[in-house]
Amino acid sequence: MATKRALLSVSDKTGIVEFAQELQARGWELLSTGGTFAALQAAGVTVTQVSDVTGFPEMMDGRVKTLHPAIHGGILARRGTAHMDELAAQSFGTIDLVCVNLYPFRETVARGAPDPEVIENIDIGGPAMIRSAAKNHEAVLILVDPADYALALQDEVSQADRRRLAAKAYGHTSGYDAAITAYLSGESDTIPTELPQTLDLHLTRVAQVRYGENPHQPGAIYRWGNARGPVIDAQVVAGKPMSFNNYADADAAWSLCQELAAQEQGAVCVAVKHANPCGVAVAENVATAWERARDADTLSVFGGVVAVSQPVDFAAAQSMKGTFLEVLIAPDVTPDAVEWFAAKKPDLRVLIAGQSEAVSVLDVRPLAGGFAVQERDRRPWDDLCPEVVTGRQPTEQEWDDLRFAWAVVKGARSNAVAICKGGVTVGLGAGAVSRIWAAERAVQNAGEGAQGAVLASEAFFPFDDVVRLAAAAGVTAILQPGGAKRDPEVIAACNELGISMVFTGSRHFRH
């Protein structure tokens, strides 16, 4: 029986020495290149350089080393056919296992390397070998992930597993090509900053959840390219595994929390229910911010998801007793707070947010047969030019609350209206099919809290009905995009009722 041969050439050398030692113990002949060859030789593994097989040395600073018929013929030859006679005529042998992962292109881009270095980290021979082996997977094992080394050491690897490894290999090269395409197009990693003619959604599963939005829907969480996110990369330090809906709500809560934290002094707390904010507050510390957000809507916050902008200590943890929550996400949680949550709230998922790196700037939504794609709504307050369109100017406190309310209403589903006062939401109406209905819900929720409060709407007022409703509730200042045909009537109503109105010139629809 002919000796089996394996070609090992990896950038990620996790477990490669141990894998090579196991192959050698099973009688495999090992071929290798460059740094992998040096690592195996230093570990005492008997290994042959690819150049000794091809009869040609590595050329052009390593750009050419495996692109040779002795390598690709050995990988691609169909066993049991005339291909084997052609190999023998050239004195070439078969290659039965290819273990390759690619030059660290994404990592080179991520650390801001100069363009010539990035270009040199575009792997050519590696993808060619991977694709060749994956094409001939019935006879050749292809490994691109150290997690699969143990499978390859089994006495027999089924055709089903070989096919699965081949699919994984093509996914590996596809994602790699997408990263290169994005870079050469002037984009960051696999995440475009503009809307290109072709958009590659290279997704890698990072978490399996019990089900999707409902128990009859399978669900999973995927990473886009090489991006990292505060929720998908969060550390769960207490509580149960995350659900599909937990991920969605936590992402919405953390996003709004961070936007407010960038403009507010103190601690921010955002409570979310079904992707809509239901209580938002800023205060001098996390415990107080949480209590104010909770008290803004104690009914809706039950079973909600909460994000806070500052570390959670023991006192902040204890302030959350008595309220059932699904998720708490924070930049950090002290050990004594983690211990308290684990003992007193074992069902609460406590997350320490991950670092955001190359976060997607695109909002991708499924349609039947395709996707609707847009850039995320990231326009900050400081990018606006607010215009006071009424005789009455907002007070300094009203300006602070208007800015706060604008961020909150931006995070709510349309139609949305937020009533805020003193750095806390006192009334919210979101996801309504009519703007007046959203306003009515916000006013009802606010009650007496609307006295002296401000109101923000994510889109313009087609009529003056919201103004008159707000004035009757005690609202003193309103923020909205402007741009409706009846703007003069709306402004006139504000002047009649003594309300300040500010136009932002920018709307925040969110469907």
Short mmCIF file of C-alpha atoms in Angstrom, two decimals:
data_model
loop_
_atom_site.label_atom_id
_atom_site.label_comp_id
_atom_site.label_asym_id
_atom_site.label_seq_id
_atom_site.Cartn_x
_atom_site.Cartn_y
_atom_site.Cartn_z
CA MET A 1 0.00 0.00 0.00
CA ALA A 2 1.40 3.40 -1.03
CA THR A 3 2.42 5.77 1.72
CA LYS A 4 -0.08 8.56 2.21
CA ARG A 5 1.21 12.12 1.87
CA ALA A 6 0.01 15.29 3.57
CA LEU A 7 0.86 18.86 2.67
CA LEU A 8 0.91 21.20 5.68
CA SER A 9 1.23 24.96 5.17
CA VAL A 10 -0.55 27.18 7.69
CA SER A 11 -0.45 30.75 8.97
CA ASP A 12 -2.44 29.81 12.08
CA LYS A 13 -0.12 27.23 13.64
CA THR A 14 -2.49 26.27 16.45
CA GLY A 15 -2.07 22.53 17.01
CA ILE A 16 -0.08 21.97 13.82
CA VAL A 17 2.95 20.39 15.50
CA GLU A 18 0.82 17.91 17.44
CA PHE A 19 -1.21 17.12 14.33
CA ALA A 20 1.94 16.51 12.28
CA GLN A 21 3.35 14.25 15.01
CA GLU A 22 0.16 12.16 14.97
CA LEU A 23 0.25 11.88 11.18
CA GLN A 24 3.90 10.85 11.29
CA ALA A 25 3.12 8.19 13.93
CA ARG A 26 0.52 6.78 11.52
CA GLY A 27 3.08 6.50 8.73
CA TRP A 28 2.21 9.59 6.68
CA GLU A 29 4.86 11.38 4.62
CA LEU A 30 4.77 15.10 5.35
CA LEU A 31 5.42 17.98 2.94
CA SER A 32 5.62 21.59 3.99
CA THR A 33 6.75 25.13 3.17
CA GLY A 34 8.24 28.20 4.81
CA GLY A 35 7.41 28.90 8.43
CA THR A 36 5.41 25.69 8.85
CA PHE A 37 8.38 23.62 7.65
CA ALA A 38 10.66 25.40 10.12
CA ALA A 39 8.21 24.90 13.02
CA LEU A 40 7.81 21.17 12.30
CA GLN A 41 11.53 20.60 11.82
CA ALA A 42 12.28 22.42 15.09
CA ALA A 43 9.86 20.06 16.84
CA GLY A 44 11.70 17.03 15.51
CA VAL A 45 9.10 16.08 12.91
CA THR A 46 10.44 14.47 9.74
CA VAL A 47 9.23 16.71 6.94
CA THR A 48 10.12 17.31 3.29
CA GLN A 49 10.24 20.76 1.73
CA VAL A 50 7.90 21.30 -1.21
CA SER A 51 10.86 22.56 -3.25
CA ASP A 52 12.43 19.07 -2.97
CA VAL A 53 9.24 17.65 -4.52
CA THR A 54 8.89 20.20 -7.31
CA GLY A 55 12.62 20.39 -8.08
CA PHE A 56 12.38 24.17 -8.02
CA PRO A 57 13.30 26.53 -5.18
CA GLU A 58 10.86 29.08 -3.79
CA MET A 59 10.92 32.16 -6.01
CA MET A 60 10.15 35.85 -5.81
CA ASP A 61 10.24 36.14 -2.01
CA GLY A 62 7.95 33.12 -1.66
CA ARG A 63 5.32 34.32 -4.15
CA VAL A 64 5.90 31.11 -6.14
CA LYS A 65 6.47 27.82 -4.32
CA THR A 66 3.47 25.45 -4.58
CA LEU A 67 2.20 26.47 -8.04
CA HIS A 68 3.59 23.40 -9.77
CA PRO A 69 2.16 20.23 -11.43
CA ALA A 70 3.93 18.04 -8.88
CA ILE A 71 1.74 19.64 -6.22
CA HIS A 72 -1.54 20.30 -8.03
CA GLY A 73 -1.32 17.11 -10.06
CA GLY A 74 -0.89 15.16 -6.83
CA ILE A 75 -3.95 16.87 -5.34
CA LEU A 76 -6.25 16.87 -8.37
CA ALA A 77 -5.59 13.41 -9.82
CA ARG A 78 -8.74 11.30 -9.83
CA ARG A 79 -7.89 7.98 -8.29
CA GLY A 80 -8.57 4.87 -10.36
CA THR A 81 -8.45 6.74 -13.69
CA ALA A 82 -5.90 7.53 -16.40
CA HIS A 83 -4.87 10.49 -14.24
CA MET A 84 -2.81 8.05 -12.17
CA ASP A 85 -0.88 6.88 -15.24
CA GLU A 86 -0.13 10.51 -16.12
CA LEU A 87 1.18 11.11 -12.60
CA ALA A 88 3.36 8.02 -12.77
CA ALA A 89 4.76 9.07 -16.16
CA GLN A 90 5.99 12.29 -14.52
CA SER A 91 7.17 10.50 -11.37
CA PHE A 92 4.71 12.50 -9.31
CA GLY A 93 2.96 11.09 -6.26
CA THR A 94 -0.52 11.73 -4.90
CA ILE A 95 -1.23 14.12 -2.06
CA ASP A 96 -3.98 12.75 0.18
CA LEU A 97 -4.40 15.54 2.75
CA VAL A 98 -4.03 19.29 2.39
CA CYS A 99 -3.90 21.34 5.59
CA VAL A 100 -3.78 25.03 4.68
CA ASN A 101 -5.01 28.29 6.13
CA LEU A 102 -4.23 31.57 4.50
CA TYR A 103 -1.93 34.54 4.95
CA PRO A 104 -3.29 36.88 7.66
CA PHE A 105 -4.77 39.39 5.21
CA ARG A 106 -7.59 40.66 7.45
CA GLU A 107 -5.30 40.98 10.45
CA THR A 108 -2.78 42.94 8.36
CA VAL A 109 -5.49 45.35 7.24
CA ALA A 110 -6.88 45.65 10.79
CA ARG A 111 -3.56 46.79 12.26
CA GLY A 112 -3.24 49.54 9.67
CA ALA A 113 -0.31 48.12 7.73
CA PRO A 114 0.86 50.07 4.65
CA ASP A 115 -0.57 49.07 1.30
CA PRO A 116 2.50 47.16 0.00
CA GLU A 117 2.46 44.94 3.10
CA VAL A 118 -1.27 44.34 2.74
CA ILE A 119 -0.83 43.33 -0.91
CA GLU A 120 1.94 40.90 0.02
CA ASN A 121 -0.50 39.23 2.40
CA ILE A 122 -2.82 38.27 -0.46
CA ASP A 123 -2.32 34.52 -0.59
CA ILE A 124 -2.19 32.91 -4.05
CA GLY A 125 -0.89 29.38 -3.64
CA GLY A 126 -2.93 28.71 -0.52
CA PRO A 127 -6.37 29.31 -2.07
CA ALA A 128 -5.32 27.36 -5.16
CA MET A 129 -4.39 24.32 -3.04
CA ILE A 130 -7.52 24.61 -0.92
CA ARG A 131 -9.79 24.79 -3.95
CA SER A 132 -7.97 21.92 -5.65
CA ALA A 133 -8.26 19.67 -2.62
CA ALA A 134 -11.89 20.63 -2.04
CA LYS A 135 -12.72 19.83 -5.67
CA ASN A 136 -11.18 16.35 -5.26
CA HIS A 137 -12.55 15.85 -1.74
CA GLU A 138 -13.62 12.27 -2.41
CA ALA A 139 -9.92 11.33 -2.32
CA VAL A 140 -8.25 14.30 -0.60
CA LEU A 141 -8.97 15.58 2.91
CA ILE A 142 -9.00 19.36 3.05
CA LEU A 143 -8.47 21.08 6.42
CA VAL A 144 -8.66 24.84 6.95
CA ASP A 145 -9.57 24.83 10.66
CA PRO A 146 -7.52 23.35 13.53
CA ALA A 147 -10.80 22.21 15.09
CA ASP A 148 -11.03 19.57 12.35
CA TYR A 149 -7.60 17.98 12.93
CA ALA A 150 -9.03 15.31 15.23
CA LEU A 151 -11.55 14.27 12.57
CA ALA A 152 -8.75 13.76 10.05
CA LEU A 153 -6.96 11.38 12.43
CA GLN A 154 -9.84 8.90 12.42
CA ASP A 155 -9.19 5.57 10.70
CA GLU A 156 -11.88 6.36 8.15
CA VAL A 157 -13.41 9.72 7.27
CA SER A 158 -16.85 9.37 5.72
CA GLN A 159 -17.75 10.90 2.38
CA ALA A 160 -20.32 13.04 4.18
CA ASP A 161 -17.60 14.51 6.41
CA ARG A 162 -15.28 14.96 3.43
CA ARG A 163 -17.99 16.89 1.61
CA ARG A 164 -18.65 19.01 4.71
CA LEU A 165 -14.94 19.83 4.98
CA ALA A 166 -14.90 20.77 1.29
CA ALA A 167 -17.83 23.14 1.76
CA LYS A 168 -16.07 24.68 4.75
CA ALA A 169 -12.95 25.12 2.65
CA TYR A 170 -14.78 26.97 -0.11
CA GLY A 171 -16.39 29.15 2.56
CA HIS A 172 -12.89 29.91 3.86
CA THR A 173 -11.62 31.06 0.45
CA SER A 174 -14.87 32.88 -0.33
CA GLY A 175 -14.59 35.00 2.79
CA TYR A 176 -10.93 35.64 2.07
CA ASP A 177 -11.71 36.83 -1.46
CA ALA A 178 -14.51 39.04 -0.13
CA ALA A 179 -12.07 40.71 2.27
CA ILE A 180 -9.62 41.38 -0.56
CA THR A 181 -12.39 42.71 -2.79
CA ALA A 182 -13.50 45.09 -0.07
CA TYR A 183 -9.97 46.33 0.59
CA LEU A 184 -9.18 46.95 -3.08
CA SER A 185 -12.51 48.78 -3.42
CA GLY A 186 -11.45 51.16 -0.68
CA GLU A 187 -13.65 49.54 1.96
CA SER A 188 -12.99 48.15 5.43
CA ASP A 189 -12.66 44.36 5.66
CA THR A 190 -15.77 42.70 4.21
CA ILE A 191 -17.99 45.60 5.25
CA PRO A 192 -18.57 48.18 2.52
CA THR A 193 -18.81 51.88 3.29
CA GLU A 194 -20.68 52.40 0.02
CA LEU A 195 -23.24 50.31 -1.82
CA PRO A 196 -21.27 48.30 -4.41
CA GLN A 197 -22.52 46.56 -7.53
CA THR A 198 -21.84 43.21 -5.86
CA LEU A 199 -22.22 42.75 -2.11
CA ASP A 200 -20.71 39.63 -0.56
CA LEU A 201 -22.35 38.62 2.72
CA HIS A 202 -19.76 36.24 4.14
CA LEU A 203 -21.29 35.07 7.42
CA THR A 204 -19.80 32.68 9.97
CA ARG A 205 -21.98 31.17 12.69
CA VAL A 206 -20.79 32.20 16.14
CA ALA A 207 -23.70 31.05 18.30
CA GLN A 208 -26.46 28.49 18.11
CA VAL A 209 -29.71 29.50 19.82
CA ARG A 210 -32.60 27.25 20.79
CA TYR A 211 -34.85 28.86 18.17
CA GLY A 212 -35.52 32.14 16.39
CA GLU A 213 -38.19 34.69 17.22
CA ASN A 214 -40.65 31.82 17.82
CA PRO A 215 -40.14 28.19 18.85
CA HIS A 216 -41.06 26.86 15.38
CA GLN A 217 -38.27 28.93 13.72
CA PRO A 218 -34.66 27.64 13.77
CA GLY A 219 -32.19 30.42 14.58
CA ALA A 220 -28.48 31.18 14.87
CA ILE A 221 -26.16 34.17 15.26
CA TYR A 222 -23.58 34.95 12.57
CA ARG A 223 -20.55 37.20 12.28
CA TRP A 224 -20.15 39.31 9.16
CA GLY A 225 -16.64 38.82 7.82
CA ASN A 226 -14.04 39.64 10.44
CA ALA A 227 -16.13 42.21 12.31
CA ARG A 228 -16.50 42.17 16.06
CA GLY A 229 -19.50 43.51 17.91
CA PRO A 230 -20.32 44.45 21.51
CA VAL A 231 -23.20 41.94 21.76
CA ILE A 232 -22.15 38.98 19.62
CA ASP A 233 -18.73 39.09 21.30
CA ALA A 234 -20.02 39.86 24.79
CA GLN A 235 -18.92 37.70 27.72
CA VAL A 236 -21.86 36.09 29.51
CA VAL A 237 -20.75 36.15 33.16
CA ALA A 238 -24.01 34.95 34.74
CA GLY A 239 -27.35 33.49 33.78
CA LYS A 240 -28.73 31.37 30.98
CA PRO A 241 -27.54 31.24 27.35
CA MET A 242 -28.75 34.06 25.11
CA SER A 243 -31.81 33.63 22.92
CA PHE A 244 -32.40 35.00 19.42
CA ASN A 245 -34.61 37.80 20.74
CA ASN A 246 -32.11 38.53 23.54
CA TYR A 247 -29.43 39.25 20.94
CA ALA A 248 -31.70 41.55 18.95
CA ASP A 249 -32.90 43.52 21.98
CA ALA A 250 -29.46 43.74 23.57
CA ASP A 251 -28.02 45.13 20.35
CA ALA A 252 -30.75 47.78 20.19
CA ALA A 253 -30.28 48.69 23.86
CA TRP A 254 -26.49 48.89 23.67
CA SER A 255 -26.55 50.96 20.48
CA LEU A 256 -28.82 53.63 21.99
CA CYS A 257 -26.94 53.51 25.29
CA GLN A 258 -23.62 54.24 23.59
CA GLU A 259 -25.06 57.03 21.46
CA LEU A 260 -26.41 58.76 24.57
CA ALA A 261 -23.23 58.10 26.55
CA ALA A 262 -21.27 60.01 23.90
CA GLN A 263 -23.34 63.16 24.53
CA GLU A 264 -24.39 62.91 28.17
CA GLN A 265 -22.49 63.41 31.42
CA GLY A 266 -23.06 60.64 33.95
CA ALA A 267 -24.42 57.12 33.68
CA VAL A 268 -26.95 56.18 30.98
CA CYS A 269 -29.48 53.37 31.33
CA VAL A 270 -31.60 52.12 28.42
CA ALA A 271 -34.39 49.58 28.88
CA VAL A 272 -35.69 47.93 25.71
CA LYS A 273 -38.72 45.76 24.97
CA HIS A 274 -39.23 44.22 21.53
CA ALA A 275 -36.41 46.39 20.09
CA ASN A 276 -38.13 49.61 21.29
CA PRO A 277 -36.88 51.74 24.19
CA CYS A 278 -39.36 51.66 27.06
CA GLY A 279 -37.36 53.58 29.68
CA VAL A 280 -34.23 55.71 29.22
CA ALA A 281 -32.47 57.87 31.79
CA VAL A 282 -29.21 59.58 32.65
CA ALA A 283 -28.08 60.11 36.25
CA GLU A 284 -24.99 60.48 38.42
CA ASN A 285 -24.58 56.70 38.83
CA VAL A 286 -25.83 53.41 37.39
CA ALA A 287 -28.19 52.61 40.27
CA THR A 288 -30.00 55.94 40.00
CA ALA A 289 -30.08 55.84 36.20
CA TRP A 290 -31.62 52.35 36.36
CA GLU A 291 -34.24 53.40 38.91
CA ARG A 292 -35.26 56.40 36.81
CA ALA A 293 -35.46 54.31 33.61
CA ARG A 294 -37.46 51.61 35.42
CA ASP A 295 -39.89 54.11 36.93
CA ALA A 296 -40.48 55.67 33.49
CA ASP A 297 -42.58 52.61 32.56
CA THR A 298 -42.64 49.90 35.22
CA LEU A 299 -45.14 47.84 33.24
CA SER A 300 -43.17 47.62 30.00
CA VAL A 301 -39.76 47.17 31.60
CA PHE A 302 -40.88 43.84 33.08
CA GLY A 303 -39.09 41.14 31.07
CA GLY A 304 -37.01 43.75 29.27
CA VAL A 305 -33.39 44.09 28.28
CA VAL A 306 -31.22 46.74 29.95
CA ALA A 307 -27.96 48.38 28.87
CA VAL A 308 -25.90 50.72 31.05
CA SER A 309 -22.94 52.86 30.03
CA GLN A 310 -20.81 52.42 33.17
CA PRO A 311 -19.63 49.37 35.17
CA VAL A 312 -22.21 47.69 37.40
CA ASP A 313 -21.12 47.43 41.03
CA PHE A 314 -22.76 45.64 43.96
CA ALA A 315 -24.98 48.62 44.83
CA ALA A 316 -26.22 48.90 41.23
CA ALA A 317 -26.89 45.16 41.13
CA GLN A 318 -28.96 45.29 44.30
CA SER A 319 -31.01 48.19 42.94
CA MET A 320 -32.35 45.81 40.27
CA LYS A 321 -33.95 43.41 42.71
CA GLY A 322 -37.70 43.14 42.43
CA THR A 323 -37.81 43.55 38.64
CA PHE A 324 -37.67 40.61 36.26
CA LEU A 325 -35.23 41.27 33.43
CA GLU A 326 -34.00 39.09 30.58
CA VAL A 327 -30.59 40.66 29.90
CA LEU A 328 -28.24 43.21 31.45
CA ILE A 329 -25.31 44.42 29.34
CA ALA A 330 -22.60 46.72 30.69
CA PRO A 331 -18.97 47.64 29.95
CA ASP A 332 -17.99 45.73 33.10
CA VAL A 333 -19.54 44.02 36.14
CA THR A 334 -17.70 43.72 39.44
CA PRO A 335 -17.13 40.19 40.83
CA ASP A 336 -19.38 40.76 43.85
CA ALA A 337 -22.16 41.99 41.54
CA VAL A 338 -21.75 38.88 39.34
CA GLU A 339 -21.97 36.70 42.44
CA TRP A 340 -25.11 38.50 43.61
CA PHE A 341 -26.80 38.18 40.20
CA ALA A 342 -25.94 34.47 39.99
CA ALA A 343 -27.45 33.85 43.42
CA LYS A 344 -30.46 36.17 43.34
CA LYS A 345 -31.30 36.35 39.63
CA PRO A 346 -30.15 33.04 38.10
CA ASP A 347 -32.27 33.53 34.97
CA LEU A 348 -30.83 36.98 34.19
CA ARG A 349 -28.20 36.93 31.46
CA VAL A 350 -25.44 39.30 32.59
CA LEU A 351 -23.15 40.42 29.76
CA ILE A 352 -19.89 42.33 29.66
CA ALA A 353 -19.91 44.03 26.27
CA GLY A 354 -17.27 43.06 23.74
CA GLN A 355 -15.10 45.54 21.92
CA SER A 356 -16.45 46.94 18.66
CA GLU A 357 -14.07 46.52 15.74
CA ALA A 358 -15.05 47.11 12.11
CA VAL A 359 -18.73 47.16 13.02
CA SER A 360 -20.99 47.04 9.98
CA VAL A 361 -22.12 50.39 8.62
CA LEU A 362 -24.81 48.65 6.58
CA ASP A 363 -28.37 47.79 7.52
CA VAL A 364 -29.35 44.65 5.61
CA ARG A 365 -32.97 43.50 5.63
CA PRO A 366 -34.41 40.45 3.90
CA LEU A 367 -36.92 40.63 1.08
CA ALA A 368 -38.46 37.75 -0.83
CA GLY A 369 -35.70 36.89 -3.28
CA GLY A 370 -33.15 39.41 -2.03
CA PHE A 371 -32.25 42.12 0.44
CA ALA A 372 -32.85 45.81 0.98
CA VAL A 373 -29.55 47.45 1.93
CA GLN A 374 -28.84 50.90 3.29
CA GLU A 375 -26.22 52.66 5.34
CA ARG A 376 -27.05 52.66 9.04
CA ASP A 377 -28.60 55.78 10.50
CA ARG A 378 -25.55 57.14 12.27
CA ARG A 379 -26.06 60.89 11.91
CA PRO A 380 -25.17 62.48 15.27
CA TRP A 381 -26.74 65.53 16.87
CA ASP A 382 -23.60 67.56 16.25
CA ASP A 383 -24.04 67.01 12.50
CA LEU A 384 -27.43 68.79 12.57
CA CYS A 385 -28.21 72.49 12.29
CA PRO A 386 -31.28 72.83 14.52
CA GLU A 387 -33.46 75.80 13.61
CA VAL A 388 -35.89 77.44 16.03
CA VAL A 389 -38.96 78.24 13.91
CA THR A 390 -41.20 79.76 16.62
CA GLY A 391 -41.19 83.03 18.48
CA ARG A 392 -40.42 81.31 21.77
CA GLN A 393 -36.85 80.01 22.15
CA PRO A 394 -36.19 76.80 24.11
CA THR A 395 -34.64 77.22 27.53
CA GLU A 396 -31.21 75.76 28.26
CA GLN A 397 -32.83 72.79 30.06
CA GLU A 398 -35.21 72.26 27.17
CA TRP A 399 -32.29 72.19 24.73
CA ASP A 400 -30.65 69.46 26.83
CA ASP A 401 -33.88 67.47 26.92
CA LEU A 402 -34.54 67.96 23.21
CA ARG A 403 -31.14 66.56 22.35
CA PHE A 404 -31.74 63.63 24.71
CA ALA A 405 -35.21 63.01 23.24
CA TRP A 406 -33.85 63.10 19.68
CA ALA A 407 -31.47 60.22 20.40
CA VAL A 408 -34.22 58.23 22.12
CA VAL A 409 -36.80 58.64 19.36
CA LYS A 410 -34.17 57.72 16.77
CA GLY A 411 -33.88 54.33 18.50
CA ALA A 412 -37.64 53.64 18.36
CA ARG A 413 -39.71 52.08 15.59
CA SER A 414 -41.75 54.46 13.43
CA ASN A 415 -44.11 56.11 13.99
CA ALA A 416 -42.42 57.25 17.17
CA VAL A 417 -42.80 60.06 19.70
CA ALA A 418 -40.72 60.58 22.86
CA ILE A 419 -41.60 62.88 25.76
CA CYS A 420 -38.64 63.60 28.04
CA LYS A 421 -37.82 65.78 31.02
CA GLY A 422 -34.69 66.17 33.11
CA GLY A 423 -32.76 63.42 31.31
CA VAL A 424 -35.44 60.72 31.53
CA THR A 425 -38.19 59.47 29.27
CA VAL A 426 -41.59 60.17 30.79
CA GLY A 427 -43.66 58.98 27.84
CA LEU A 428 -42.96 56.90 24.73
CA GLY A 429 -45.10 55.92 21.78
CA ALA A 430 -43.52 53.67 19.15
CA GLY A 431 -44.46 51.40 16.26
CA ALA A 432 -47.79 53.14 15.64
CA VAL A 433 -49.36 53.29 12.18
CA SER A 434 -50.44 56.87 12.83
CA ARG A 435 -48.34 59.70 14.26
CA ILE A 436 -51.19 61.01 16.37
CA TRP A 437 -51.65 57.53 17.84
CA ALA A 438 -47.95 57.45 18.75
CA ALA A 439 -48.32 60.86 20.39
CA GLU A 440 -51.45 59.80 22.25
CA ARG A 441 -49.64 56.75 23.61
CA ALA A 442 -46.71 58.89 24.74
CA VAL A 443 -48.98 61.43 26.43
CA GLN A 444 -50.97 58.70 28.15
CA ASN A 445 -47.75 57.07 29.34
CA ALA A 446 -46.40 60.40 30.62
CA GLY A 447 -49.46 61.53 32.54
CA GLU A 448 -48.57 64.42 34.85
CA GLY A 449 -44.92 63.95 33.87
CA ALA A 450 -45.60 65.75 30.58
CA GLN A 451 -45.89 69.07 32.45
CA GLY A 452 -42.83 71.12 31.44
CA ALA A 453 -41.45 68.27 29.30
CA VAL A 454 -40.24 68.27 25.69
CA LEU A 455 -41.46 66.12 22.79
CA ALA A 456 -39.49 64.71 19.86
CA SER A 457 -40.83 63.04 16.73
CA GLU A 458 -38.63 61.05 14.35
CA ALA A 459 -40.53 62.42 11.32
CA PHE A 460 -42.44 65.58 10.43
CA PHE A 461 -46.00 66.48 11.45
CA PRO A 462 -48.48 66.34 8.57
CA PHE A 463 -51.03 68.24 10.72
CA ASP A 464 -51.05 70.39 13.85
CA ASP A 465 -52.91 67.73 15.88
CA VAL A 466 -49.78 66.51 17.72
CA VAL A 467 -48.92 70.09 18.71
CA ARG A 468 -52.36 70.69 20.23
CA LEU A 469 -52.30 67.32 22.03
CA ALA A 470 -48.83 68.05 23.44
CA ALA A 471 -49.78 71.54 24.58
CA ALA A 472 -52.85 70.23 26.39
CA ALA A 473 -50.61 67.75 28.23
CA GLY A 474 -48.19 70.50 29.33
CA VAL A 475 -45.32 70.01 26.83
CA THR A 476 -43.33 73.23 26.35
CA ALA A 477 -40.94 72.45 23.47
CA ILE A 478 -41.07 70.20 20.40
CA LEU A 479 -38.38 68.84 18.10
CA GLN A 480 -39.15 67.43 14.66
CA PRO A 481 -37.52 67.29 11.20
CA GLY A 482 -39.84 69.75 9.47
CA GLY A 483 -40.49 69.62 5.74
CA ALA A 484 -44.26 68.99 5.66
CA LYS A 485 -46.63 70.92 3.39
CA ARG A 486 -48.49 72.20 6.44
CA ASP A 487 -45.41 73.36 8.35
CA PRO A 488 -46.75 76.97 8.46
CA GLU A 489 -49.94 75.73 10.16
CA VAL A 490 -47.95 73.63 12.62
CA ILE A 491 -45.65 76.56 13.47
CA ALA A 492 -48.64 78.88 13.86
CA ALA A 493 -50.22 76.45 16.32
CA CYS A 494 -47.02 76.44 18.39
CA ASN A 495 -46.91 80.24 18.45
CA GLU A 496 -50.59 80.36 19.40
CA LEU A 497 -49.99 77.92 22.30
CA GLY A 498 -46.64 79.37 23.45
CA ILE A 499 -44.59 76.27 22.55
CA SER A 500 -41.05 76.32 21.19
CA MET A 501 -40.50 74.29 18.03
CA VAL A 502 -37.16 73.26 16.55
CA PHE A 503 -36.64 71.78 13.09
CA THR A 504 -33.68 69.41 12.63
CA GLY A 505 -33.90 69.00 8.86
CA SER A 506 -33.20 65.29 9.31
CA ARG A 507 -35.68 62.49 9.88
CA HIS A 508 -35.15 59.09 11.52
CA PHE A 509 -37.63 56.61 10.03
CA ARG A 510 -37.04 53.13 11.44
CA HIS A 511 -39.19 50.30 10.15
#
